[in-house]
Tab-separated table of C-alpha atoms and ligand atoms in Angstrom:
chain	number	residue	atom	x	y	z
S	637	UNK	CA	131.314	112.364	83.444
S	638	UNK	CA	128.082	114.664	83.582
S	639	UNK	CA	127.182	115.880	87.429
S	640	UNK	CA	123.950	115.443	88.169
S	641	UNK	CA	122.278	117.068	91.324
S	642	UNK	CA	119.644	115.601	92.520
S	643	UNK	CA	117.682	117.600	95.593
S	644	UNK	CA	115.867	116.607	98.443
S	645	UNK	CA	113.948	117.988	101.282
S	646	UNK	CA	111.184	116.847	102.429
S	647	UNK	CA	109.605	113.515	103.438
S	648	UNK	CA	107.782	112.503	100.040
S	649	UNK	CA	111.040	113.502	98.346
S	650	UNK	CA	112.595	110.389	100.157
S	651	UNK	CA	110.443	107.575	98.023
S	652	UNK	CA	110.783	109.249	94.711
S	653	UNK	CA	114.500	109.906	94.587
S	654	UNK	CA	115.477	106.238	96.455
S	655	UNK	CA	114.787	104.550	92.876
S	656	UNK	CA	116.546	107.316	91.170
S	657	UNK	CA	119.268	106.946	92.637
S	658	UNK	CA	119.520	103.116	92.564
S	659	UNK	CA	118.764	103.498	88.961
S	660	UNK	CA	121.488	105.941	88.955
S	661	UNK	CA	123.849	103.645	90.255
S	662	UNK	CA	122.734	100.463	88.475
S	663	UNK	CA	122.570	101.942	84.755
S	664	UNK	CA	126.222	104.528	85.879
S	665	UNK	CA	126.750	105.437	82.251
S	666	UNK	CA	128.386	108.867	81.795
S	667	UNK	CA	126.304	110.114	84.898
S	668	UNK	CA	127.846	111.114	88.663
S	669	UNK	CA	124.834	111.661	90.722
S	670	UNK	CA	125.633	114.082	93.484
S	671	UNK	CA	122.778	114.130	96.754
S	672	UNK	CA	122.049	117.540	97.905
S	673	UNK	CA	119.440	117.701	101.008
S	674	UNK	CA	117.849	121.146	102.145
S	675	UNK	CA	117.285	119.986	105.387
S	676	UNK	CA	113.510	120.833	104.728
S	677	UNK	CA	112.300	118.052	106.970
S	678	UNK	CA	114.966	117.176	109.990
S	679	UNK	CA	113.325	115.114	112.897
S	680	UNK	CA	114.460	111.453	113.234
S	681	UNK	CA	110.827	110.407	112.224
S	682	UNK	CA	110.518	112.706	108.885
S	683	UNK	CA	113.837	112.193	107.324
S	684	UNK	CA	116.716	109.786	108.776
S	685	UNK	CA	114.304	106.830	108.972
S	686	UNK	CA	113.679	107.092	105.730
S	687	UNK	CA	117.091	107.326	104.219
S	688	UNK	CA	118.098	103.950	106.102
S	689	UNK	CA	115.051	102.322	105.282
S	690	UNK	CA	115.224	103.543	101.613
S	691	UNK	CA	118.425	102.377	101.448
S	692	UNK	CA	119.369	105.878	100.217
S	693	UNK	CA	123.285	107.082	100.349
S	694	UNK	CA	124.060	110.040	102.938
S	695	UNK	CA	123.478	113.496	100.965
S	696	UNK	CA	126.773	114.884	99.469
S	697	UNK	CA	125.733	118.116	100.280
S	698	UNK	CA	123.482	119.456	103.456
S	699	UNK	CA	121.644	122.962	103.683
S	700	UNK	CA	120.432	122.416	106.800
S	701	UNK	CA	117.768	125.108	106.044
S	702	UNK	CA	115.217	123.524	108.657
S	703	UNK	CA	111.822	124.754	108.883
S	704	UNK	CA	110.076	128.364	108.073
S	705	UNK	CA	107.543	130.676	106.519
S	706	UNK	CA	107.300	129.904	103.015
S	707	UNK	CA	109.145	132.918	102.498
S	708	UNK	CA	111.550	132.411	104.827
S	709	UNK	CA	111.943	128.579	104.104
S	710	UNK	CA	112.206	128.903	100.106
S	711	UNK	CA	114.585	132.350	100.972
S	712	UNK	CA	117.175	130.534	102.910
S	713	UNK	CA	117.810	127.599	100.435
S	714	UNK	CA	118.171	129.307	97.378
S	715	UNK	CA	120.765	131.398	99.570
S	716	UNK	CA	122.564	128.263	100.292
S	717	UNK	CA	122.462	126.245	97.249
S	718	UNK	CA	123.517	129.494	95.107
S	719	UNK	CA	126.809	129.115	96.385
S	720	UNK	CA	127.593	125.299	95.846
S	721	UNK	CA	125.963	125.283	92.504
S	722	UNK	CA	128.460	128.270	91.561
S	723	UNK	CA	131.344	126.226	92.407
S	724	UNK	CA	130.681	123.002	91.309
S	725	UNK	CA	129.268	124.018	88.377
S	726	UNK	CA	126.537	120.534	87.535
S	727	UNK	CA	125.356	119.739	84.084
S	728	UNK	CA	122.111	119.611	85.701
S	729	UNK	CA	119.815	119.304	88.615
S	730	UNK	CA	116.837	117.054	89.379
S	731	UNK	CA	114.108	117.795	91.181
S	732	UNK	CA	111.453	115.752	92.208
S	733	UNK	CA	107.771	116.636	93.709
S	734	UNK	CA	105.938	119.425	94.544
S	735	UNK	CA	107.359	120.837	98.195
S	736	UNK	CA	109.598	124.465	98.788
S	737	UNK	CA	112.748	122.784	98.127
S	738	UNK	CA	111.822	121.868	95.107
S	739	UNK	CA	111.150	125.368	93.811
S	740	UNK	CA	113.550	127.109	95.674
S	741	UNK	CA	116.692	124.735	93.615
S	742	UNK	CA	114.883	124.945	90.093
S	743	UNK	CA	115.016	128.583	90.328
S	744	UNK	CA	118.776	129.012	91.703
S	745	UNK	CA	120.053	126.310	88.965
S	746	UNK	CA	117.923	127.758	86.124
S	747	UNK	CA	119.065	131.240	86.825
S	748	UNK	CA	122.282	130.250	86.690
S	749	UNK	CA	121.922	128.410	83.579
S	750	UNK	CA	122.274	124.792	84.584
S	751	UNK	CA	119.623	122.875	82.873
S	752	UNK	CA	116.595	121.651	85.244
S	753	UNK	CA	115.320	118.296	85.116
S	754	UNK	CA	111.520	117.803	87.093
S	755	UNK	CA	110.086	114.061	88.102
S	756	UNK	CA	106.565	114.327	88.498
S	757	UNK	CA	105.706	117.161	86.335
S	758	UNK	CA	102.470	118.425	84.477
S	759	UNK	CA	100.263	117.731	88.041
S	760	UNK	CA	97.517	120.160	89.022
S	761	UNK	CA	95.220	120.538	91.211
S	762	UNK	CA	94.175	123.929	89.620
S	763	UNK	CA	93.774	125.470	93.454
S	764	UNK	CA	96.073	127.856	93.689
S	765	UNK	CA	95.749	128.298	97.463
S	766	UNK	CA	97.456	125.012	97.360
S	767	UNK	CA	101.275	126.497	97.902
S	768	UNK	CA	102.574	122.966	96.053
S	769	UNK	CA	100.005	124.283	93.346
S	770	UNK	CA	102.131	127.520	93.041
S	771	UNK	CA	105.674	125.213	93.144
S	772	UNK	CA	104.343	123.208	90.485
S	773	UNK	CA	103.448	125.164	87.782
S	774	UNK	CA	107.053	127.517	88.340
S	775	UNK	CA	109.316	124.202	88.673
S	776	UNK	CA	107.379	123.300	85.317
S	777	UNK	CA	107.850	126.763	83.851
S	778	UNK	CA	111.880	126.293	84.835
S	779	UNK	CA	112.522	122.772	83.631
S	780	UNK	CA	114.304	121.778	80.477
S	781	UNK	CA	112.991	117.890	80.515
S	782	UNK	CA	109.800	116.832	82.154
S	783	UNK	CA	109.130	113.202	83.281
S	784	UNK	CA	105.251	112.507	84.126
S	785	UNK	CA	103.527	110.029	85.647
S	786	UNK	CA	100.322	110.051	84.247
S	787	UNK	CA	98.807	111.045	80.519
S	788	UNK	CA	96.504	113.947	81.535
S	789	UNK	CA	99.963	115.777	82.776
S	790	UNK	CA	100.713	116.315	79.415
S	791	UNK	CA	97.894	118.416	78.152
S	792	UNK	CA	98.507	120.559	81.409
S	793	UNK	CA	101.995	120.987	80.850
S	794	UNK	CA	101.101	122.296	76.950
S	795	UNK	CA	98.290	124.292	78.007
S	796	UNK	CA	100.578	126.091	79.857
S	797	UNK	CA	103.115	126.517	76.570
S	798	UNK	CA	105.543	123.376	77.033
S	799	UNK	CA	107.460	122.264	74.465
S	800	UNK	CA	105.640	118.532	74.185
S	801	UNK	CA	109.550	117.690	73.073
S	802	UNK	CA	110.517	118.259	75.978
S	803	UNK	CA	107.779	115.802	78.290
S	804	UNK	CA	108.430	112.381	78.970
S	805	UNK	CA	105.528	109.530	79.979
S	806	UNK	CA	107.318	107.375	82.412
S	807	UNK	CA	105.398	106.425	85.179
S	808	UNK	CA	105.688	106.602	88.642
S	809	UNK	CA	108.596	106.644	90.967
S	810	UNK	CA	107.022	106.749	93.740
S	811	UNK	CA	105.106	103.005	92.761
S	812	UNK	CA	108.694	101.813	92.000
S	813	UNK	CA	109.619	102.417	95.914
S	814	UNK	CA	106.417	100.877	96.716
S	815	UNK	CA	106.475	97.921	94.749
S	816	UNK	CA	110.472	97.622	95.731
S	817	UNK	CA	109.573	97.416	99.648
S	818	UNK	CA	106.308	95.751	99.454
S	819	UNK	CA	107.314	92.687	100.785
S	820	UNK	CA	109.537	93.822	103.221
S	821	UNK	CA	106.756	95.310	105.438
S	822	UNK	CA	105.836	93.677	108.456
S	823	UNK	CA	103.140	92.132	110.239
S	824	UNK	CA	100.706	94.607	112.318
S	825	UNK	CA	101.627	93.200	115.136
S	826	UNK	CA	105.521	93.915	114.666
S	827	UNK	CA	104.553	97.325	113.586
S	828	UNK	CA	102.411	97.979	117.080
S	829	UNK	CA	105.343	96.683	119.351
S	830	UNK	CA	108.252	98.778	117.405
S	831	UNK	CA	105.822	102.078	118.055
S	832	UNK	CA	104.875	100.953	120.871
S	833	UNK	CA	101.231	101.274	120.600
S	834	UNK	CA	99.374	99.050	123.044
S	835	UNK	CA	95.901	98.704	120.768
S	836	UNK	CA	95.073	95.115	120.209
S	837	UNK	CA	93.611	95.012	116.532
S	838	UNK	CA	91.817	91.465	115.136
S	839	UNK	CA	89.788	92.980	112.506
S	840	UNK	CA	89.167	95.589	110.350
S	841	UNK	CA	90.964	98.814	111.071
S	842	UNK	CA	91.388	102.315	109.226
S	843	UNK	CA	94.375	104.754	108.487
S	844	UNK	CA	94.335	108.552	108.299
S	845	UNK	CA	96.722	111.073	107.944
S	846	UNK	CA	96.357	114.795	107.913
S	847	UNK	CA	98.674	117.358	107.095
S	848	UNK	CA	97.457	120.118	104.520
S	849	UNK	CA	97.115	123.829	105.674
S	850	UNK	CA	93.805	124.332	104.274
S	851	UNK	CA	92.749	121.303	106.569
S	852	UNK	CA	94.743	121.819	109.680
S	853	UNK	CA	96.040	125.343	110.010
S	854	UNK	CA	92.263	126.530	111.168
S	855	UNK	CA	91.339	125.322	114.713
S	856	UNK	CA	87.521	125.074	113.444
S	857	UNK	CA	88.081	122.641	110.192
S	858	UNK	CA	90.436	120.931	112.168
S	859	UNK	CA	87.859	120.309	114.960
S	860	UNK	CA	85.318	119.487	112.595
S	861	UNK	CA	87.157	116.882	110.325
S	862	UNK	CA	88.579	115.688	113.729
S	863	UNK	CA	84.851	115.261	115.064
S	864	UNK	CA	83.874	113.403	111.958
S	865	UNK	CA	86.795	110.888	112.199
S	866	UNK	CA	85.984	110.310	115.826
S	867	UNK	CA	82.615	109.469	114.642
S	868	UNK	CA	84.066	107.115	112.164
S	869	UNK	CA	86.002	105.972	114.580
S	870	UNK	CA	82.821	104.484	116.183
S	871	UNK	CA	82.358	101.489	113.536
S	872	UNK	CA	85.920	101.353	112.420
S	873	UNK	CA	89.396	101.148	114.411
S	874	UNK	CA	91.946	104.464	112.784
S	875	UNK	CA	95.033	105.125	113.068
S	876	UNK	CA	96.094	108.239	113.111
S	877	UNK	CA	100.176	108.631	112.913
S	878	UNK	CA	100.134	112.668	113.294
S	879	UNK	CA	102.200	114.997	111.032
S	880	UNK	CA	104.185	117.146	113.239
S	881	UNK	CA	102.249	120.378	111.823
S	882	UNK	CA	99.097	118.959	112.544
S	883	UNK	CA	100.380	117.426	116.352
S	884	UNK	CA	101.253	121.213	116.925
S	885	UNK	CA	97.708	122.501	115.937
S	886	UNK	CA	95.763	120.078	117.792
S	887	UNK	CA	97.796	121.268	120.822
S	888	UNK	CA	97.514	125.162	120.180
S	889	UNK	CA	93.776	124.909	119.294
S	890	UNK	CA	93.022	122.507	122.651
S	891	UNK	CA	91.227	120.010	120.712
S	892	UNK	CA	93.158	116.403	122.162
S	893	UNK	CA	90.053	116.117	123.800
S	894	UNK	CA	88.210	115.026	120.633
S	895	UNK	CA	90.810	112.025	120.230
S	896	UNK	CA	90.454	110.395	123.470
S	897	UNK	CA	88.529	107.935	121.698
S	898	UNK	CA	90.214	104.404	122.512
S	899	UNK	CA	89.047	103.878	118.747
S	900	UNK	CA	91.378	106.119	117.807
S	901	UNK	CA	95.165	104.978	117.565
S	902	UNK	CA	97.510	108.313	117.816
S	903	UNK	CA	100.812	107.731	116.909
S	904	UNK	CA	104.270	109.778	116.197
S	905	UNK	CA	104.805	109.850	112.048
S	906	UNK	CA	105.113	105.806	111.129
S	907	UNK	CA	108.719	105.136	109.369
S	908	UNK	CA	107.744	104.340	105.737
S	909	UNK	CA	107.549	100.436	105.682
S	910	UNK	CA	105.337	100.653	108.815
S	911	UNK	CA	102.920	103.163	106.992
S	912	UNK	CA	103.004	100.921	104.188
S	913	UNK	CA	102.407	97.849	105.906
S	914	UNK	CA	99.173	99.064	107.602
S	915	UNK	CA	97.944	100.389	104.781
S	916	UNK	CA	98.397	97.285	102.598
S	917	UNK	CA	95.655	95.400	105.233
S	918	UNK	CA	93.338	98.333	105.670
S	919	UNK	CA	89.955	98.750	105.177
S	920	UNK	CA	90.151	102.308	104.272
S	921	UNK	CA	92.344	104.738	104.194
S	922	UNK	CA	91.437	108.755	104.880
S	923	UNK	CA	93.995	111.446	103.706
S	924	UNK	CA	94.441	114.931	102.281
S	925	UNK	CA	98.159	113.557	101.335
S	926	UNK	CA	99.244	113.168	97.663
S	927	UNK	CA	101.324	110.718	97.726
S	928	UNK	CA	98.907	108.130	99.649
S	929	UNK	CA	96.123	108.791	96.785
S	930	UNK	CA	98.862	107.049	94.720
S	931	UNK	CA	99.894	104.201	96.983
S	932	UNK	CA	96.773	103.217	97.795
S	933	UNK	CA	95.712	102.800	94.108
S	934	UNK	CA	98.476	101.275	93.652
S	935	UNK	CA	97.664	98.574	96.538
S	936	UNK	CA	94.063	98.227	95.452
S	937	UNK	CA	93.331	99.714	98.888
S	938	UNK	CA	89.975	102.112	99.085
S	939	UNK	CA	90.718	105.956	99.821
S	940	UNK	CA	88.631	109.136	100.849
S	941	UNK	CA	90.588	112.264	100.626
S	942	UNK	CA	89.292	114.921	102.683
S	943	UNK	CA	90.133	117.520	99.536
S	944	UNK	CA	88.105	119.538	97.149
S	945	UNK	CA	90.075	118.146	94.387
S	946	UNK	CA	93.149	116.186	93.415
S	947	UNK	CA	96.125	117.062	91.248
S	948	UNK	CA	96.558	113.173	90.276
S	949	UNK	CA	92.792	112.562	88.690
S	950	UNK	CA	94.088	109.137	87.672
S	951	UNK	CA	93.704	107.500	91.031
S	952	UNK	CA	89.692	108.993	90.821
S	953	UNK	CA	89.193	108.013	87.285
S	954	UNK	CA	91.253	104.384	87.111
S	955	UNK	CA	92.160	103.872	90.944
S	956	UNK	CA	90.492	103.612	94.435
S	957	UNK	CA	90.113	107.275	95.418
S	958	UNK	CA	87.226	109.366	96.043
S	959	UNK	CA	87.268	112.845	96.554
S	960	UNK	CA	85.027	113.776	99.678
S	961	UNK	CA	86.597	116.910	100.928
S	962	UNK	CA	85.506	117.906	103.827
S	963	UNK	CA	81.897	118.171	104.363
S	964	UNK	CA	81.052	115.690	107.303
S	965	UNK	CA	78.362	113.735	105.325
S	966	UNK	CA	80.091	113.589	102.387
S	967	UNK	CA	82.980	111.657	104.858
S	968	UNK	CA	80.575	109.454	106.258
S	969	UNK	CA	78.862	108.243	103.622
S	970	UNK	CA	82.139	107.154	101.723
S	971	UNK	CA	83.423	106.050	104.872
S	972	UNK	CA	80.062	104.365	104.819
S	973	UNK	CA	80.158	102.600	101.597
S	974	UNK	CA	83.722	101.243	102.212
S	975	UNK	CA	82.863	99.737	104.910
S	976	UNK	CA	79.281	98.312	103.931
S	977	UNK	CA	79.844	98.037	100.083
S	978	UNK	CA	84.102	97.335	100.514
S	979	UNK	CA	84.543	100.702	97.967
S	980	UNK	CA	86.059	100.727	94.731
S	981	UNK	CA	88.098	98.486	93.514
S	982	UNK	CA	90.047	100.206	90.727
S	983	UNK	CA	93.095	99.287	88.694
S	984	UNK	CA	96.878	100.183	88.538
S	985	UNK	CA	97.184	103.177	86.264
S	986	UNK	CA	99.532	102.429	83.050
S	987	UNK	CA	102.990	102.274	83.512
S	988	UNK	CA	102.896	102.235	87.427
S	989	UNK	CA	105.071	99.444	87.153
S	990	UNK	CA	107.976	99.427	89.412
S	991	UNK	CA	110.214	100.798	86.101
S	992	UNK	CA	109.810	104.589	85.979
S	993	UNK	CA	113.081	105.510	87.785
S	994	UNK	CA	115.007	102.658	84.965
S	995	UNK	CA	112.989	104.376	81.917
S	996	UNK	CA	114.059	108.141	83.348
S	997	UNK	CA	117.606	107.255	84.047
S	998	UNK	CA	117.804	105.803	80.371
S	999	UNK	CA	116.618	108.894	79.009
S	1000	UNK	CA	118.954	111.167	81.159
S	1001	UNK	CA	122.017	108.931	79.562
S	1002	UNK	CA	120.831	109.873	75.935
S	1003	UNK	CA	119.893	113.320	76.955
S	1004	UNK	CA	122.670	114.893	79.425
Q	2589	LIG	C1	105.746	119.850	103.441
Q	2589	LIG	C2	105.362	120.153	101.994
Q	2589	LIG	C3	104.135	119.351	101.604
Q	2589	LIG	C4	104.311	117.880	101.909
Q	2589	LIG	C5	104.704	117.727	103.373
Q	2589	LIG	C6	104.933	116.265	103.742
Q	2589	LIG	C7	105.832	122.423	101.199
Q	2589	LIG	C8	105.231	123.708	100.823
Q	2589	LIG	N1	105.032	121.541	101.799
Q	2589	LIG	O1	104.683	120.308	104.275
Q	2589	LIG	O2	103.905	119.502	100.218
Q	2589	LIG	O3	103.116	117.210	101.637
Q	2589	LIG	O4	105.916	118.468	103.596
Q	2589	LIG	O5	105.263	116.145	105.084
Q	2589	LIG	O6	106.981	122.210	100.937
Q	2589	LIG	N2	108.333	120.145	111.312
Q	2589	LIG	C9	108.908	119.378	112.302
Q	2589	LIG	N3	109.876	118.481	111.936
Q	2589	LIG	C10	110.276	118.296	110.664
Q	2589	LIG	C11	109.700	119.091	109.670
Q	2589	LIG	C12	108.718	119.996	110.005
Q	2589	LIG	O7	108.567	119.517	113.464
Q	2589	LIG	O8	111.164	117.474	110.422
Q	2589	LIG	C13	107.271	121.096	111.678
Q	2589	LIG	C14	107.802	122.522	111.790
Q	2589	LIG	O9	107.181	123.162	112.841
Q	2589	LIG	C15	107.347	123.154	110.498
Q	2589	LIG	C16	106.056	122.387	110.188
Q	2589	LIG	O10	106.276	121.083	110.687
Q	2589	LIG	O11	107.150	124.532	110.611
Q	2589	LIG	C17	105.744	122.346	108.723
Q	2589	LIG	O12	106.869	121.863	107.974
Q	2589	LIG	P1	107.083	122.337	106.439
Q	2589	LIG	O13	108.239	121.626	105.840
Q	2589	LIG	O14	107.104	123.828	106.382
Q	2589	LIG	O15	105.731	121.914	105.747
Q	2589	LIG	P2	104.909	120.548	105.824
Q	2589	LIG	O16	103.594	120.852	106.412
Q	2589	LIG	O17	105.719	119.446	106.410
C-alpha cells in the first residue's frame, strides 16, 4: 500500500478534501489515505461543523497549531509535521488550496523528499500582497503533480517553468462537494431557527461575507465597504454571517454602529449547508472570498466581489461574477444591476461536474 497524506487546516480546506477522501475510499486501490489537520482553523463554527456535515473521517493526525502571525502560524506547523512525516515516512502528501497550512506541509514533505501532490494549482491573482498569492506560486514551485481546475491555470503554471507533464485538467473539487450536498440544504426558514436569527424574510434577500486582510484589517476600508453595504442594505435584505477576523475588527475599530441596520442580518459563521442553502435562493451575493466566486457560478447565482482582481478569471469570463472591488459606486451600481437587470447569468465552467475528486484519485492510482 502507498501512504498518502492528505493536509488540512483551514475552513475551505474542508469542501475540497471531503470528495477526496470519499473518492479515496470508494476507488481504495493500492492507496491508504492518512488525514493530517494543522489545527489552522479550531472554533466549533470554522472546523468541527464541517467535518460532520462533510461527512469527513476524524484526522489521523492533529497539530493543533491554532492561530498566528503568518510567521508564527506557517513556523509552528512545519515544526510539527517535520517530525511525523520523518517517522512515518508517506509516499506522498496532498495538499489542497491556497491557505498557510498548505505551504507550510509542501515545504516540510518536499524537503524531505516525499513527493508533493497540489489540488487547485496554477491559480493567480498576480497580487502579491495577497499572502495566498505568495502560498500559491511556492506550493506550485514544490509540487511533483498538479491537478487544476480551470484551463488558464495551465499557461500560469508554465509561465512560471512547470513541467506541462506534470499538470492535470480535472475540474473542481470544490463543485463536487457542492453538487454532492445540494439537495440536502434546507429551507430558509430551518436555517433562521437553527441560528437563531429572528429576521422574517418573504422576498428577495442578499448574502455577504468578508474576510480578506486587504478589506478588513484597516478600520477605514472596513468602514467604508461596511457603509456601502448598509446602503445596499436599504433596497435589499443581507446577510452577513461574520468571519471571526472580521467580527474582531469591527469590534477593535468601533464600527457595530454602522450595522444596526435591521436590514442587515449579522450572524456567527453559517455551517456549510446553511451557507449554501441561502445562497442557492439569493438575489446576490457580495464577497471578497474565493471559494464563493466558484459556488456561486456554479449555482447560476449573481456575485460582486469587493476585489481588484480574481485568481479564478473563469467565473468573470464564463460564470456570474463581477469584479467591483471596492470603490462604493462601482458596488452600487452592480449591486444595482442585479437587482434591476437580475445580473449575469453565466454558465458552469467545463468539467465542474461533480467528478474532479473521481478523475484525481484515478490518476493518483496510476501515478503513486
Ligand atoms: C485563512 C486563510 C484564507 C482563507 C480563510 C478562510 C491563510 C493565509 N489565510 O484566513 O486564505 O480564505 O482562512 O476562513 O491561510 N480565528 C478564530 N477561530 C478560528 C480560526 C481563526 O477565532 O477557528 C481568528 C483568530 O483570531 C485568527 C484570525 O481569525 O488570528 C485569522 O485566522 P487565520 O487562520 O490566520 O486567517 P483567516 O483570516 O481565517
Amino acid at each position: 500500500m502507498k501512504k498518502l497524506y492528505c493536509i488540512v487546516g483551514a475552513r475551505p480546506n474542508f469542501m475540497k478534501i471531503a470528495p477526496i477522501m470519499r473518492a479515496l475510499r470508494e476507488q481504495a486501490g493500492s492507496i491508504k489515505p492518512i488525514l493530517v489537520h494543522t489545527g489552522q482553523h479550531y472554533d466549533e463554527a470554522m472546523n468541527d461543523t464541517f467535518f460532520e456535515q462533510l461527512g469527513i473521517p476524524s484526522p489521523d493526525i492533529h497539530l493543533d497549531v491554532g492561530s498566528g502571525t503568518h510567521a508564527a502560524q506557517t513556523a509552528e506547523i512545519m515544526k510539527r509535521f517535520e517530525p511525523v512525516i520523518r517517522r512515518d515516512q508517506p509516499d506522498a502528501i496532498l495538499v489542497v488550496g491556497d491557505v498557510n497550512s498548505t505551504i507550510a506541509c509542501a515545504l516540510v514533505a518536499a524537503k524531505l523528499g516525499v513527493r508533493v501532490i497540489h489540488v487547485e494549482a496554477g491559480l493567480r491573482s498576480n497580487d502579491r500582497s495577497m499572502p495566498e498569492e505568495i502560498n500559491r506560486i511556492l506550493t506550485d514551485q514544490l509540487s511533483e503533480m498538479l491537478f487544476i481546475t480551470e484551463r488558464d491555470a495551465e499557461q500560469n503554471l508554465v509561465r512560471e517553468g512547470i513541467d506541462c507533464n506534470k499538470i492535470r485538467f480535472v475540474g473542481n473539487v470544490m463543485i463536487d462537494t457542492l453538487l454532492h450536498n445540494l439537495e440536502k440544504t434546507n429551507i430558509i426558514t430551518d436555517i433562521l431557527m437553527r441560528n437563531n436569527i429572528g429576521a422574517e424574510i418573504t422576498g428577495d434577500y442578499g448574502v455577504i461575507t468578508l474576510h480578506r486582510p486587504s478589506n478588513v484589517d484597516n478600520a477605514d476600508v472596513l468602514g467604508d465597504l461596511l457603509k456601502t453595504l448598509s446602503d445596499i442594505s436599504i433596497n435589499i435584505p443581507l446577510f452577513f454571517p461574520v468571519h471571526p477576523r472580521t467580527a474582531q475588527k469591527i469590534k477593535s475599530a468601533n464600527l457595530e454602529y454602522i450595522l444596526e441596520s435591521e436590514n442587515i442580518i449579522c450572524t456567527k459563521p453559517l455551517a456549510y449547508l446553511d451557507l449554501l442553502g441561502l445562497m442557492r435562493k439569493a438575489r446576490l451575493v457580495l464577497t471578497d472570498s474565493g471559494g464563493i466566486q466558484e459556488e456561486t457560478t456554479a449555482l447560476g447565482i449573481p456575485c460582486i466581489t469587493l476585489r481588484e482582481n480574481t485568481e479564478r478569471p473563469i467565473t468573470i469570463t464564463d460564470g456570474t461574477n463581477t469584479l467591483a472591488g471596492i470603490d462604493r459606486q462601482k458596488i452600487m451600481a452592480a449591486a444595482d444591476d442585479v437587482i434591476i437587470n437580475g445580473g449575469k447569468i453565466g454558465r458552469v465552467p467545463e468539467l465542474w461536474d461533480g467528478h474532479a475528486a473521481e478523475r484525481i484519485v484515478a490518476e493518483l492510482n496510476d501515478w503513486l
